Amino acid sequence: MVIKKDIHWNDTIGRNDPCPCGSGKKYKKCCMNKVEIKVELGSFVGRGYGYLIQEDSISACNEWLKAFDLLKLQISPEIKSISDGDKQFPQLMEPLFNWCQDLEEELVNAAHEDKSYYEKLIQYVDEFCAQFPESDASILLNMKLNRAEAFFGLENEEKGDAAFEEVIKEYPHSIWGYVRWGDMYGLFCDDQMDKEKAEQIYRRALNVKLDEGEEGRQEILERIQGLDQINRSDLF
């Protein structure tokens, strides 16, 4: 089906009128449901931002996850990046590029209140990466890092370790896979610190050419030194 450009959708289109997309079908048999879904998607997105203003991350996420489910139904199969997806949904109050990252961030915040949102975060990241695999690498990397940390939030270190290994395999020259993984056992560990494992992970970054160059190397060395300083302070 060839879609005409510059279609102006409005409330005056009757159910039995020819569809404005140019398919030759009646509106009710063609794009009516699609338009209604887009309106509903926009409503969920808007309500989510309303809750965010009230600093209610859980309610915002609940609305946005409904919106994401609708988005999956509407997104064209040829769209493989979130930036390209913006062209299909220009009517949203916030670009998809921003909203999808906001949803990820608020899922992290919601999980601090309710651990079940770690599971929702993992599912969201998996679905996002499957739907938009050609999105900007920095977005995908950050999502996959949050996914790996979510397993630690669920107290599943084995899956967390495996997830970080996957990230490092895919992004071997980025400092952040090593730093955020090591932090799970080191400086930002919520439970018992495992200095030996944290340092082992940090030092893996010293054996590769980091995208962040010497600045990244210094960041790693500072992490290692920080572990040593914490241990020394424990002696006094």
Short mmCIF file of C-alpha atoms in Angstrom, two decimals, residues 79-175:
data_model
loop_
_atom_site.label_atom_id
_atom_site.label_comp_id
_atom_site.label_asym_id
_atom_site.label_seq_id
_atom_site.Cartn_x
_atom_site.Cartn_y
_atom_site.Cartn_z
CA ILE A 79 12.24 1.19 11.70
CA LYS A 80 15.29 -0.11 13.54
CA SER A 81 16.43 2.94 15.50
CA ILE A 82 14.60 5.10 18.01
CA SER A 83 15.64 8.25 16.12
CA ASP A 84 13.88 7.02 12.99
CA GLY A 85 10.86 6.14 15.12
CA ASP A 86 10.36 9.82 15.90
CA LYS A 87 9.35 10.39 12.28
CA GLN A 88 6.35 8.09 12.72
CA PHE A 89 5.12 9.72 15.94
CA PRO A 90 5.58 13.50 15.54
CA GLN A 91 2.43 14.19 17.57
CA LEU A 92 3.81 13.02 20.93
CA MET A 93 4.47 15.69 23.54
CA GLU A 94 8.05 14.39 23.90
CA PRO A 95 10.16 12.82 21.13
CA LEU A 96 10.48 9.03 21.32
CA PHE A 97 14.24 9.51 21.57
CA ASN A 98 13.80 11.35 24.88
CA TRP A 99 10.77 9.53 26.23
CA CYS A 100 12.25 6.03 25.90
CA GLN A 101 15.34 7.13 27.82
CA ASP A 102 13.15 8.83 30.44
CA LEU A 103 11.26 5.55 30.88
CA GLU A 104 14.50 3.68 31.43
CA GLU A 105 15.68 6.21 34.01
CA GLU A 106 12.40 6.20 35.91
CA LEU A 107 12.30 2.39 35.96
CA VAL A 108 15.62 2.56 37.81
CA ASN A 109 14.16 5.08 40.26
CA ALA A 110 10.97 3.05 40.71
CA ALA A 111 13.02 -0.06 41.44
CA HIS A 112 14.56 1.69 44.44
CA GLU A 113 11.05 1.80 45.90
CA ASP A 114 9.74 -1.52 44.58
CA LYS A 115 12.18 -4.23 43.47
CA SER A 116 9.66 -5.70 41.03
CA TYR A 117 10.51 -2.78 38.76
CA TYR A 118 13.97 -4.27 38.26
CA GLU A 119 12.20 -7.09 36.44
CA LYS A 120 10.19 -4.58 34.41
CA LEU A 121 13.43 -2.76 33.56
CA ILE A 122 15.07 -5.95 32.31
CA GLN A 123 12.07 -6.77 30.14
CA TYR A 124 11.88 -3.21 28.79
CA VAL A 125 15.56 -3.15 27.83
CA ASP A 126 15.32 -6.54 26.13
CA GLU A 127 12.28 -5.43 24.12
CA PHE A 128 13.77 -2.03 23.27
CA CYS A 129 17.04 -3.54 22.02
CA ALA A 130 15.15 -6.11 19.95
CA GLN A 131 12.88 -3.44 18.45
CA PHE A 132 15.51 -0.72 17.90
CA PRO A 133 18.87 -2.54 17.48
CA GLU A 134 20.35 0.22 15.33
CA SER A 135 19.81 3.00 17.87
CA ASP A 136 22.72 5.16 19.01
CA ALA A 137 25.39 2.96 20.61
CA SER A 138 25.57 5.16 23.73
CA ILE A 139 21.84 4.62 24.38
CA LEU A 140 22.07 0.85 23.94
CA LEU A 141 25.19 0.66 26.12
CA ASN A 142 23.60 2.57 28.99
CA MET A 143 20.44 0.46 28.78
CA LYS A 144 22.40 -2.77 28.87
CA LEU A 145 24.43 -1.52 31.84
CA ASN A 146 21.25 -0.71 33.75
CA ARG A 147 19.92 -4.14 32.82
CA ALA A 148 23.02 -5.81 34.26
CA GLU A 149 22.78 -3.77 37.47
CA ALA A 150 19.10 -4.73 37.76
CA PHE A 151 20.08 -8.36 38.30
CA PHE A 152 22.18 -7.26 41.26
CA GLY A 153 19.16 -5.33 42.52
CA LEU A 154 17.29 -8.62 42.39
CA GLU A 155 20.19 -10.23 44.32
CA ASN A 156 21.08 -12.47 41.40
CA GLU A 157 24.83 -11.97 41.10
CA GLU A 158 25.27 -14.88 38.70
CA LYS A 159 22.97 -13.35 36.08
CA GLY A 160 24.40 -9.92 36.81
CA ASP A 161 27.94 -11.12 36.17
CA ALA A 162 26.81 -12.82 32.95
CA ALA A 163 25.05 -9.66 31.79
CA PHE A 164 28.13 -7.51 32.42
CA GLU A 165 30.27 -10.05 30.56
CA GLU A 166 27.93 -9.65 27.59
CA VAL A 167 28.28 -5.88 27.76
CA ILE A 168 32.07 -6.03 27.87
CA LYS A 169 32.13 -8.49 24.98
CA GLU A 170 30.00 -6.10 22.91
CA TYR A 171 31.70 -2.88 24.08
CA PRO A 172 35.23 -4.01 25.06
CA HIS A 173 36.78 -0.56 24.77
CA SER A 174 34.28 1.34 26.89
CA ILE A 175 35.33 2.01 30.46
#
